[in-house]
Coordinates of C-alpha atoms in Angstrom, one line a residue:
M1094 CA 0.0 0.0 0.0
P1095 CA 1.4 3.6 -0.5
Q1096 CA 3.2 4.9 2.4
S1097 CA 3.9 8.4 3.3
P1098 CA 7.5 9.3 3.5
P1099 CA 9.0 8.5 7.0
P1100 CA 9.8 11.2 9.5
P1101 CA 13.4 12.0 10.4
L1102 CA 15.6 9.5 12.0
S1103 CA 15.3 10.9 15.5
P1104 CA 13.0 13.4 17.2
P1105 CA 13.3 17.0 15.9
L1106 CA 16.2 18.7 17.5
H1107 CA 14.8 21.8 19.3
T1108 CA 16.6 24.9 18.5
Y1109 CA 18.3 26.2 21.4
Q1110 CA 19.0 30.0 21.4
H1111 CA 22.3 30.8 23.0
S1112 CA 23.0 34.1 24.8
P1113 CA 24.9 36.5 22.3
P1114 CA 28.7 36.9 22.7
Q1115 CA 29.8 38.9 25.7
E1116 CA 29.8 42.6 25.0
Y1117 CA 33.0 44.4 25.5
Q1118 CA 33.0 47.8 27.1
Q1119 CA 34.8 50.3 25.2
G1120 CA 37.2 52.4 27.2
Y1121 CA 37.8 56.0 26.3
F1122 CA 41.4 56.9 26.2
T1123 CA 42.9 60.4 26.1
S1124 CA 46.3 61.3 25.0
P1125 CA 48.4 64.2 26.3
V1126 CA 49.0 66.7 23.5
S1127 CA 52.1 68.9 23.7
T1128 CA 51.3 72.5 23.2
E1129 CA 53.7 74.1 20.8
K1130 CA 55.4 77.1 22.2
E1131 CA 55.7 80.2 20.1
T1132 CA 58.7 82.6 20.1
P1133 CA 57.7 86.2 19.9
Y1134 CA 59.1 88.2 17.1
A1135 CA 62.5 89.8 17.9
T1136 CA 62.9 93.6 17.6
H1137 CA 66.3 93.0 16.1
T1138 CA 68.3 90.3 14.6
A1139 CA 69.9 88.5 17.5
I1140 CA 73.4 87.3 16.7
G1141 CA 73.9 83.8 18.0
S1142 CA 70.4 83.5 19.3
P1143 CA 68.7 80.0 19.0
T1144 CA 66.6 79.5 15.9
P1145 CA 62.9 79.5 16.8
D1146 CA 60.2 77.2 15.3
Y1147 CA 60.0 79.6 12.5
S1148 CA 61.9 83.0 12.1
A1149 CA 60.2 86.4 12.3
P1150 CA 60.5 88.7 9.4
Q1151 CA 63.8 90.6 9.3
V1152 CA 63.7 94.3 10.2
I1153 CA 64.0 96.6 7.2
P1154 CA 67.2 98.6 7.3
G1155 CA 66.7 102.3 8.2
Q1156 CA 63.5 101.5 10.1
Q1157 CA 63.0 101.7 13.8
A1158 CA 61.9 98.6 15.6
Y1159 CA 58.9 98.4 17.9
P1160 CA 59.4 98.9 21.5
F1161 CA 59.1 95.8 23.5
G1162 CA 56.0 97.0 25.5
A1163 CA 54.0 97.4 22.3
Q1164 CA 55.1 94.2 20.5
P1165 CA 52.2 92.3 19.0
F1166 CA 51.8 88.5 19.6
S1167 CA 50.2 85.7 17.6
P1168 CA 46.5 85.3 18.3
S1169 CA 47.1 81.7 19.0
S1170 CA 49.9 82.3 21.6
H1171 CA 49.1 80.6 24.9
G1172 CA 51.9 82.3 26.8
G1173 CA 55.0 80.8 28.2
S1174 CA 57.3 82.3 25.6
T1175 CA 60.3 84.2 26.4
L1176 CA 62.0 87.1 24.8
G1177 CA 65.6 87.4 23.6
S1178 CA 66.2 90.9 25.0
P1179 CA 67.8 91.4 28.5
Q1180 CA 65.4 91.1 31.3
P1181 CA 62.2 90.9 29.5
R1182 CA 58.9 90.9 31.2
P1183 CA 56.3 88.2 30.3
Y1184 CA 54.0 89.5 27.7
T1185 CA 51.0 88.5 29.8
F1186 CA 52.0 90.5 32.8
K1187 CA 51.9 94.3 33.5
E1188 CA 52.6 96.0 36.7
H1189 CA 50.8 99.2 35.5
V1190 CA 48.4 99.9 32.9
D1191 CA 48.9 103.3 31.3
T1192 CA 46.2 104.6 29.1
Y1193 CA 48.9 106.1 27.0
D1194 CA 50.7 102.9 26.7
Q1195 CA 49.7 102.6 23.2
H1196 CA 51.6 102.3 20.1
I1197 CA 52.4 105.8 18.9
S1198 CA 53.3 106.4 15.3
R1199 CA 56.5 108.2 14.9
P1200 CA 57.8 109.9 11.9
G1201 CA 59.5 107.5 9.6
S1202 CA 58.0 104.5 11.3
V1203 CA 56.5 101.6 9.2
P1204 CA 53.5 99.4 10.0
P1205 CA 54.2 96.3 12.0
P1206 CA 54.9 93.3 10.0
V1207 CA 52.0 90.8 9.6
P1208 CA 52.8 87.4 11.1
P1209 CA 52.4 84.5 8.9
K1210 CA 48.9 82.9 9.0
D1211 CA 48.8 79.5 10.6
D1212 CA 47.7 76.5 8.5
R1213 CA 45.1 74.8 10.6
K1214 CA 43.0 71.6 10.6
C1215 CA 39.6 71.7 12.6
G1216 CA 41.0 74.7 14.7
L1217 CA 44.2 73.0 15.4
K1218 CA 47.6 73.4 14.0
K1219 CA 48.5 70.9 11.4
R1220 CA 51.2 69.2 13.4
T1221 CA 49.1 69.0 16.5
F1222 CA 46.1 67.8 14.4
W1223 CA 48.1 65.0 12.9
M1224 CA 49.6 63.9 16.1
L1225 CA 46.1 63.8 17.7
M1226 CA 44.9 61.9 14.7
G1227 CA 47.8 59.4 14.9
C1228 CA 46.9 58.8 18.6
V1229 CA 43.3 58.3 17.7
I1230 CA 44.0 55.9 14.9
F1231 CA 46.5 53.9 17.2
W1232 CA 43.8 53.5 19.8
L1233 CA 41.1 52.6 17.3
I1234 CA 43.3 49.9 15.9
A1235 CA 44.2 48.6 19.4
L1236 CA 40.4 48.6 20.3
A1237 CA 39.6 46.8 17.0
V1238 CA 42.3 44.1 17.6
G1239 CA 40.9 43.7 21.3
L1240 CA 37.4 43.4 20.0
G1241 CA 38.3 41.0 17.4
A1242 CA 40.2 38.9 19.7
G1243 CA 37.4 38.9 22.2
L1244 CA 34.7 38.4 19.7
G1245 CA 36.8 35.4 18.2
I1246 CA 37.0 33.9 21.7
G1247 CA 33.3 34.4 22.3
L1248 CA 32.3 33.0 18.9
S1249 CA 34.7 30.0 19.6
K1250 CA 32.9 29.4 22.9
K1251 CA 29.6 29.8 21.3
N1252 CA 30.5 27.4 18.4
K1253 CA 31.8 25.0 20.9
S1254 CA 28.6 25.1 22.8
Q1255 CA 26.6 24.6 19.7
E1256 CA 28.8 21.8 18.4
V1257 CA 26.7 18.5 18.1
K1258 CA 27.9 16.1 20.8
I1259 CA 27.8 12.8 19.1
D1260 CA 29.3 9.4 19.9
P1261 CA 32.4 8.8 17.6
F1262 CA 31.1 5.5 16.5
C1263 CA 27.6 6.9 15.7
R1264 CA 29.3 9.7 13.6
D1265 CA 30.3 7.0 11.1
H1266 CA 27.4 4.6 11.7
P1267 CA 24.2 6.6 12.6
K1268 CA 21.9 3.8 11.7
L1269 CA 23.5 1.6 14.3
C1270 CA 22.7 4.1 17.0
V1271 CA 19.6 5.7 18.7
G1272 CA 18.8 8.5 21.1
G1273 CA 21.3 10.6 22.9
S1274 CA 24.2 8.7 21.3
L1275 CA 23.3 10.4 18.0
N1276 CA 23.0 13.9 19.6
A1277 CA 23.3 14.9 23.3
E1278 CA 20.3 17.1 22.7
Y1279 CA 18.2 14.0 22.3
L1280 CA 18.6 12.9 25.8
S1281 CA 15.2 12.6 27.6
K1282 CA 14.5 15.0 30.4
K1283 CA 11.2 13.3 31.3
G1284 CA 9.4 10.0 30.8
A1285 CA 11.5 7.1 29.4
F1286 CA 15.1 7.2 28.4
N1287 CA 15.6 8.0 24.7
G1288 CA 16.8 4.6 23.3
S1289 CA 15.5 2.7 26.3
G1290 CA 15.5 -1.1 26.3
I1291 CA 12.0 -2.5 26.6
A1292 CA 11.3 -6.1 27.8
L1293 CA 8.1 -7.9 28.7
A1294 CA 7.5 -10.8 31.0
G1295 CA 4.1 -12.5 30.7
E1296 CA 2.1 -13.5 33.8
S1297 CA -1.0 -14.8 32.4
W1298 CA 0.0 -18.1 34.1
N1299 CA -0.3 -16.3 37.5
P1300 CA -4.1 -16.2 38.4
T1301 CA -3.4 -14.8 41.9
T1302 CA -2.3 -11.4 41.0
G1303 CA -4.6 -10.5 38.1
T1304 CA -1.5 -9.3 36.1
L1305 CA -1.3 -10.1 32.4
F1306 CA 2.3 -9.1 32.1
T1307 CA 5.1 -6.8 33.4
L1308 CA 6.9 -4.3 31.2
Y1309 CA 10.4 -3.3 32.0
F1310 CA 12.0 -0.1 30.7
Q1311 CA 14.7 2.4 31.4
H1312 CA 13.5 5.7 33.0
H1313 CA 15.1 9.0 31.9
T1314 CA 17.0 9.1 35.3
G1315 CA 18.8 5.9 34.2
D1316 CA 16.9 3.5 36.6
I1317 CA 15.3 0.3 35.3
R1318 CA 11.7 0.2 36.3
Y1319 CA 8.6 -1.7 35.5
L1320 CA 4.8 -1.2 34.8
K1321 CA 2.2 -3.9 35.3
Y1322 CA -0.8 -4.5 33.1
T1323 CA -3.8 -6.1 34.7
K1324 CA -6.7 -8.2 33.3
G1325 CA -8.8 -5.2 33.9
Q1326 CA -6.8 -3.5 31.2
K1327 CA -5.2 -1.0 33.7
W1328 CA -1.5 0.1 34.0
F1329 CA 0.1 0.8 37.2
G1330 CA 3.6 1.5 38.5
G1331 CA 6.7 3.0 36.7
G1332 CA 7.5 5.2 39.7
I1333 CA 10.7 5.2 41.9
T1334 CA 9.2 2.4 44.0
E1335 CA 9.1 0.2 41.1
T1336 CA 12.9 0.3 40.5
V1337 CA 14.6 -2.9 39.5
A1338 CA 18.2 -1.6 39.2
S1339 CA 20.1 1.7 39.3
N1340 CA 23.4 0.8 37.8
A1341 CA 22.4 0.4 34.1
K1342 CA 24.3 1.8 31.1
N1343 CA 22.4 4.5 29.1
A1344 CA 20.1 3.0 26.6
T1345 CA 20.8 -0.5 27.7
P1346 CA 19.0 -3.4 26.1
I1347 CA 16.7 -5.2 28.6
S1348 CA 15.6 -8.8 28.4
A1349 CA 13.3 -10.6 30.8
V1350 CA 12.2 -14.1 31.6
A1351 CA 9.4 -15.1 34.0
Y1352 CA 8.2 -18.6 34.8
V1353 CA 7.0 -20.9 37.6
A1354 CA 9.0 -23.9 38.7
N1355 CA 7.9 -26.1 41.6
A1356 CA 5.1 -23.7 42.5
T1357 CA 7.6 -20.8 42.7
Q1358 CA 7.5 -17.7 40.6
F1359 CA 10.7 -16.4 39.1
F1360 CA 11.4 -13.1 37.4
H1361 CA 14.8 -12.6 35.8
V1362 CA 15.9 -9.3 34.3
F1363 CA 19.1 -9.0 32.3
Y1364 CA 20.8 -5.7 31.2
V1365 CA 24.2 -4.1 30.6
G1366 CA 25.6 -2.3 33.6
D1367 CA 27.4 1.0 33.8
D1368 CA 30.6 -1.1 34.0
N1369 CA 29.7 -2.6 30.6
N1370 CA 29.2 -6.1 32.1
V1371 CA 26.0 -8.3 31.6
K1372 CA 23.9 -8.0 34.8
Q1373 CA 21.2 -10.4 36.1
V1374 CA 18.8 -9.6 38.9
T1375 CA 16.2 -11.9 40.1
Q1376 CA 13.0 -11.9 42.2
T1377 CA 10.9 -14.8 43.6
N1378 CA 7.8 -15.1 45.7
E1379 CA 9.3 -17.7 48.0
S1380 CA 9.3 -15.3 51.0
T1381 CA 8.9 -11.7 51.8
S1382 CA 12.6 -11.0 51.7
T1383 CA 13.1 -12.6 48.3
Q1384 CA 10.5 -10.3 46.7
L1385 CA 13.3 -7.8 46.6
W1386 CA 15.7 -7.8 43.5
T1387 CA 18.9 -9.6 44.2
E1388 CA 21.9 -10.3 42.0
G1389 CA 21.7 -13.4 39.8
P1390 CA 24.5 -16.0 39.2
L1391 CA 25.4 -14.6 35.8
N1392 CA 27.0 -11.6 37.4
K1393 CA 29.9 -13.9 38.7
Q1394 CA 30.9 -14.5 35.0
N1395 CA 32.0 -10.9 34.5
L1396 CA 30.9 -11.1 30.9
Q1397 CA 32.3 -7.9 29.3
V1398 CA 30.0 -6.4 26.5
Y1399 CA 31.4 -4.9 23.3
G1400 CA 32.0 -1.2 24.4
D1401 CA 33.1 0.7 21.1
S1402 CA 29.4 1.1 20.2
P1403 CA 26.8 2.6 22.5
S1404 CA 24.2 0.2 21.1
T1405 CA 24.4 -3.5 21.7
G1406 CA 22.5 -6.7 21.3
L1407 CA 21.4 -8.7 24.4
Q1408 CA 18.7 -11.4 24.6
A1409 CA 17.6 -13.9 27.2
C1410 CA 15.2 -16.7 26.2
W1411 CA 13.3 -19.4 28.1
K1412 CA 14.3 -22.9 27.3
G1413 CA 11.3 -25.3 27.6
N1414 CA 7.7 -24.6 28.1
F1415 CA 6.7 -21.0 27.8
Y1416 CA 5.0 -20.8 31.1
G1417 CA 6.9 -23.3 33.1
D1418 CA 4.6 -25.4 35.2
S1419 CA 1.5 -24.0 33.6
D1420 CA -0.2 -25.5 30.5
Y1421 CA 1.2 -24.3 27.3
S1422 CA -2.4 -24.2 25.9
K1423 CA -2.7 -20.7 27.4
F1424 CA -0.4 -19.5 24.7
P1425 CA -2.5 -18.5 21.7
T1426 CA -1.9 -19.6 18.1
V1427 CA -1.9 -17.5 15.2
N1428 CA -5.5 -18.2 14.3
G1429 CA -6.6 -17.9 17.9
S1430 CA -7.3 -21.5 18.5
V1431 CA -6.2 -23.4 21.6
N1432 CA -2.8 -25.0 21.7
D1433 CA -2.7 -28.8 22.5
I1434 CA 1.0 -29.0 23.1
P1435 CA 1.7 -31.0 26.3
F1436 CA 3.8 -29.7 29.1
D1437 CA 7.6 -30.1 28.6
N1438 CA 9.5 -30.2 31.9
R1439 CA 12.9 -29.1 30.5
L1440 CA 13.7 -25.8 32.2
G1441 CA 16.4 -23.4 31.6
M1442 CA 17.5 -20.1 29.9
N1443 CA 19.8 -19.1 27.0
I1444 CA 21.4 -15.6 26.7
W1445 CA 23.3 -13.9 24.0
Y1446 CA 25.4 -10.8 24.3
A1447 CA 27.7 -8.9 22.1
L1448 CA 31.5 -9.7 22.4
D1449 CA 32.8 -7.6 19.6
N1450 CA 31.5 -5.7 16.5
S1451 CA 30.5 -9.0 14.8
T1452 CA 30.4 -11.8 17.5
F1453 CA 27.8 -12.9 20.0
H1454 CA 28.5 -15.4 22.7
Q1455 CA 25.8 -17.7 24.0
Y1456 CA 25.6 -19.0 27.6
A1457 CA 23.0 -21.3 29.1
W1458 CA 21.5 -22.0 32.6
Y1459 CA 19.5 -25.1 33.5
A1460 CA 17.2 -25.4 36.4
G1461 CA 19.1 -26.6 39.5
S1462 CA 22.5 -25.4 38.3
P1463 CA 24.3 -22.8 40.4
D1464 CA 26.1 -21.3 37.3
W1465 CA 25.8 -20.4 33.6
K1466 CA 27.8 -22.3 31.0
F1467 CA 29.3 -21.2 27.8
I1468 CA 27.5 -22.7 24.7
Q1469 CA 28.6 -21.2 21.4
R1470 CA 30.4 -18.4 19.7
W1471 CA 28.3 -16.8 16.9
Q1472 CA 30.4 -14.8 14.3
G1473 CA 29.6 -12.7 11.3
F1474 CA 26.6 -10.7 12.6
N1475 CA 25.6 -7.2 13.4
T1476 CA 25.9 -7.0 17.1
Q1477 CA 24.3 -3.6 17.4
A1478 CA 21.1 -5.4 16.5
G1479 CA 19.0 -7.6 18.7
V1480 CA 18.7 -11.4 18.9
G1481 CA 15.5 -13.3 18.6
C1482 CA 14.8 -16.7 20.0
Y1483 CA 12.1 -19.3 20.2
S1484 CA 12.9 -22.3 22.4
W1485 CA 9.7 -23.2 24.2
G1486 CA 7.5 -24.9 21.6
A1487 CA 6.7 -28.5 20.9
G1488 CA 9.4 -31.0 20.0
T1489 CA 13.1 -30.7 20.4
T1490 CA 14.0 -28.0 18.1
Q1491 CA 14.8 -24.4 19.0
Y1492 CA 15.5 -21.3 16.9
A1493 CA 17.6 -18.2 17.1
M1494 CA 17.4 -15.1 14.8
M1495 CA 20.2 -12.7 14.1
V1496 CA 20.9 -9.7 11.8
S1497 CA 23.6 -10.3 9.1
K1498 CA 26.1 -7.7 7.9
N1499 CA 23.8 -7.4 4.8
D1500 CA 20.9 -6.2 7.0
D1501 CA 18.9 -9.3 6.6
V1502 CA 17.4 -11.3 9.4
E1503 CA 18.8 -14.9 9.3
M1504 CA 17.1 -17.8 11.1
Y1505 CA 18.9 -20.8 12.6
W1506 CA 17.4 -24.0 14.0
K1507 CA 18.9 -26.6 16.3
D1508 CA 17.5 -30.1 17.0
T1509 CA 18.5 -31.2 20.5
D1510 CA 17.0 -34.5 20.4
T1511 CA 19.2 -37.1 22.2
N1512 CA 16.8 -40.1 21.9
S1513 CA 18.4 -42.6 19.6
S1514 CA 15.1 -44.2 18.9
T1515 CA 13.7 -41.0 17.3
I1516 CA 16.8 -39.7 15.6
V1517 CA 16.6 -40.1 11.9
Q1518 CA 19.9 -39.9 10.0
D1519 CA 19.7 -37.2 7.5
E1520 CA 22.6 -35.0 6.1
D1521 CA 20.1 -32.1 5.8
H1522 CA 19.0 -32.5 9.4
P1523 CA 22.0 -32.7 11.7
Y1524 CA 21.6 -32.7 15.5
N1525 CA 22.8 -30.5 18.2
V1526 CA 24.2 -27.8 15.9
F1527 CA 22.6 -24.6 14.6
V1528 CA 22.0 -24.5 10.9
N1529 CA 20.8 -21.6 8.7
A1530 CA 17.2 -21.9 7.5
S1531 CA 17.9 -20.0 4.3
G1532 CA 14.4 -20.2 3.2
A1533 CA 13.2 -17.9 6.0
T1534 CA 15.6 -15.0 5.5
I1535 CA 13.9 -11.7 5.9
P1536 CA 15.6 -8.9 3.8
D1537 CA 15.7 -5.0 4.0
I1538 CA 15.5 -4.4 7.7
W1539 CA 16.9 -1.6 9.8
P1540 CA 20.5 -2.4 10.7
S1541 CA 20.1 -2.1 14.5
T1542 CA 16.6 -3.5 14.8
S1543 CA 15.4 -5.3 17.8
L1544 CA 13.8 -8.7 17.2
G1545 CA 11.0 -10.5 19.1
Y1546 CA 8.8 -13.5 18.8
T1547 CA 5.5 -14.2 20.4
T1548 CA 2.9 -15.8 18.0
Y1549 CA 4.4 -13.6 15.2
F1550 CA 8.0 -12.7 14.6
Y1551 CA 8.7 -9.0 14.7
A1552 CA 11.5 -6.7 13.2
Q1553 CA 11.9 -3.1 12.1
S1554 CA 12.0 -2.6 8.4
A1555 CA 14.4 -0.4 6.5
D1556 CA 11.7 2.4 6.3
R1557 CA 11.4 2.3 10.2
S1558 CA 8.0 0.6 10.2
I1559 CA 7.3 -2.4 12.5
R1560 CA 6.4 -5.5 10.7
G1561 CA 5.0 -8.9 11.9
Y1562 CA 5.9 -12.2 10.1
D1563 CA 3.9 -15.5 10.3
I1564 CA 6.8 -17.9 10.4
N1565 CA 6.3 -21.6 9.7
Y1566 CA 8.9 -23.2 12.1
D1567 CA 10.0 -26.5 10.7
A1568 CA 13.8 -26.9 11.1
E1569 CA 15.5 -27.0 7.6
N1570 CA 12.0 -26.3 6.0
T1571 CA 11.4 -23.1 8.0
S1572 CA 9.8 -20.3 6.0
Y1573 CA 7.2 -17.6 6.0
P1574 CA 4.3 -16.9 3.4
G1575 CA 4.7 -13.2 2.4
H1576 CA 1.0 -12.7 2.2
E1577 CA 0.7 -13.5 5.9
N1578 CA 2.8 -10.5 7.0
F1579 CA 1.4 -7.3 8.4
T1580 CA 2.6 -3.8 9.4
V1581 CA 1.8 -2.0 12.7
Q1582 CA -0.1 1.0 11.5
T1583 CA -2.9 3.5 11.9
P1584 CA -5.9 3.1 9.7
A1585 CA -4.4 5.5 7.3
E1586 CA -0.7 4.7 7.2
P1587 CA 2.2 2.7 8.8
L1588 CA 3.5 3.9 12.1
Y1589 CA 7.2 4.9 11.8
A1590 CA 9.1 4.3 15.1
L1591 CA 12.6 5.6 16.0
G1592 CA 15.3 4.1 13.9
G1593 CA 16.8 1.4 16.0
T1594 CA 14.1 1.5 18.7
H1595 CA 14.2 -1.4 21.2
L1596 CA 10.9 -3.4 21.0
T1597 CA 9.2 -6.1 22.8
V1598 CA 6.1 -8.1 22.0
S1599 CA 3.5 -10.5 23.5
A1600 CA 0.2 -12.3 22.9
V1601 CA -2.5 -13.0 25.4
S1602 CA -5.6 -15.0 25.3
E1603 CA -8.2 -15.3 28.1
K1604 CA -11.0 -17.8 28.2
N1605 CA -13.9 -18.4 30.6
N1606 CA -14.8 -21.7 32.2
D1607 CA -16.6 -22.8 29.3
G1608 CA -13.6 -22.4 27.0
D1609 CA -15.0 -19.3 25.2
V1610 CA -12.4 -16.7 24.3
L1611 CA -13.2 -13.6 26.4
Y1612 CA -10.4 -11.7 24.5
D1613 CA -7.1 -12.2 22.7
S1614 CA -4.6 -9.6 21.7
L1615 CA -1.3 -8.9 20.2
Y1616 CA 0.9 -6.3 22.0
V1617 CA 3.9 -4.4 20.6
F1618 CA 5.9 -1.9 22.4
F1619 CA 8.5 0.6 21.0
Q1620 CA 9.4 4.2 20.9
T1621 CA 8.4 7.0 18.6
D1622 CA 9.3 10.2 20.3
G1623 CA 12.2 9.3 22.5
N1624 CA 10.8 9.8 26.0
D1625 CA 7.8 7.6 25.3
I1626 CA 6.8 3.9 25.4
T1627 CA 4.2 3.5 22.7
A1628 CA 1.8 0.5 22.8
A1629 CA 0.1 -1.0 19.8
T1630 CA -2.6 -3.8 20.2
R1631 CA -5.1 -5.6 18.0
R1632 CA -6.8 -9.0 17.9
V1633 CA -4.6 -12.0 17.3
Y1634 CA -6.2 -13.1 14.1
G1635 CA -6.6 -9.6 12.6
G1636 CA -8.3 -6.2 12.9
E1637 CA -7.3 -2.5 13.3
W1638 CA -4.5 -1.5 15.6
T1639 CA -5.1 0.7 18.6
I1640 CA -2.0 2.9 19.3
A1641 CA -1.2 5.0 22.3
P1642 CA 1.7 6.1 24.6
L1643 CA 1.9 4.7 28.1
K1644 CA 2.0 7.2 31.0
I1645 CA 5.5 7.2 32.3
P1646 CA 6.1 9.2 35.5
D1647 CA 8.5 12.0 35.3
T1648 CA 9.9 11.4 38.7

């Protein structure tokens, strides 16, 4: 069907306005200006007298010189000059003012010489003007250099603050990352952690609590918490009192296994710790004290997870009957009919974790054993993607699903039958070894997709939509009919999740005492905005999806 173009890889990056660069106060500087002294015009030529800044006109022979008391001065003179004649008085000082102390023309006298006119700029002598201009230009240049340096530092700080903080691995491989590792601005400040692991443990086998399943997620504070969903279709929990662990790595994958053995309920949660080791915490209902979360035996193995990438695959899977002691018939089939598979008393768990960029290690635990044991090394896969598994159905065959370097989901099967009377020698059907079921390869998926199986197998497609596949599990003949696949979507179009979102799935069927189906549903959980956990549900055998975010407490 036509699909609208997918939205961006990650939530829109809000534009953060940074405060402008620091303003620099401009200082006002003054420069002392030397006042040029003027030498009054001499009444006669002084032999051996110092040469003034400029020489007065020479006295014309045969003319009388002006008496000292009536000597005119330059209009711009500011005083301070001295005369060359013996014992002169300052021209600015008079002891007595005589009304007749005027210049009196005498016979044979000539008019006083006119002093040369000063060449001025803006009211200042040229020399003074250019000296002042030089000082002004010097200080302007100094100010410009200072402002330039300061502005450069300010812009450098601003650019540094605006620089996208991205994990080095994610800079080269953005499709293998999610959330805050792509950009620190994407880190959640409320609700769930952006890139949170999501895991679901079914509890429909537990009639005493009324809980259908428990959903585990990472809160934006970094804690792993849980929400419970009841048969009354109500959610509760998710607060600080529902904390499972507080030492998880950011955006850690989470995997959960829940079962009943010998009338005891067990809940196991697996995640990557902030020390980059695989962690296991366990809770049972054996006593009041054990209802607290305690460390599991896997922690003693000190299994170090591949640390060069912020995203990593991790998956734990139940070995044996899905619900442990309970009847497997409670688990719905694709068409909604009742399962008639008898109880299988083999109990245990498998777990896969990323050792390096292309290798998973598989460990296993069996009921009654105090330790986990190494099983197998898986090479040549994309370890930033998730791992899928199916090992609780009828028969002796179990399945594992991984993402190849070509972005395809590959399915592997392994027949663990050890009964010589039932073993059929066939080169196409070896025993106790995983074999690729090439007929079930799913192409074109998101490189760091999570994988999940409950009734249907789920993966994120290359266009970021979530798709379900009806797999026909049959060892070497495993396949899937293309027409039985579906997309999680609104009535109008597919729903596009965050690229590389963690996801978890389940299916629940509830019947009354007469065997009538009260309801059955598929559940798919993933992230679309970064601080959300979005739930999508529909009937097992078909129908429209109902999609809504869960309410995650901010504190």
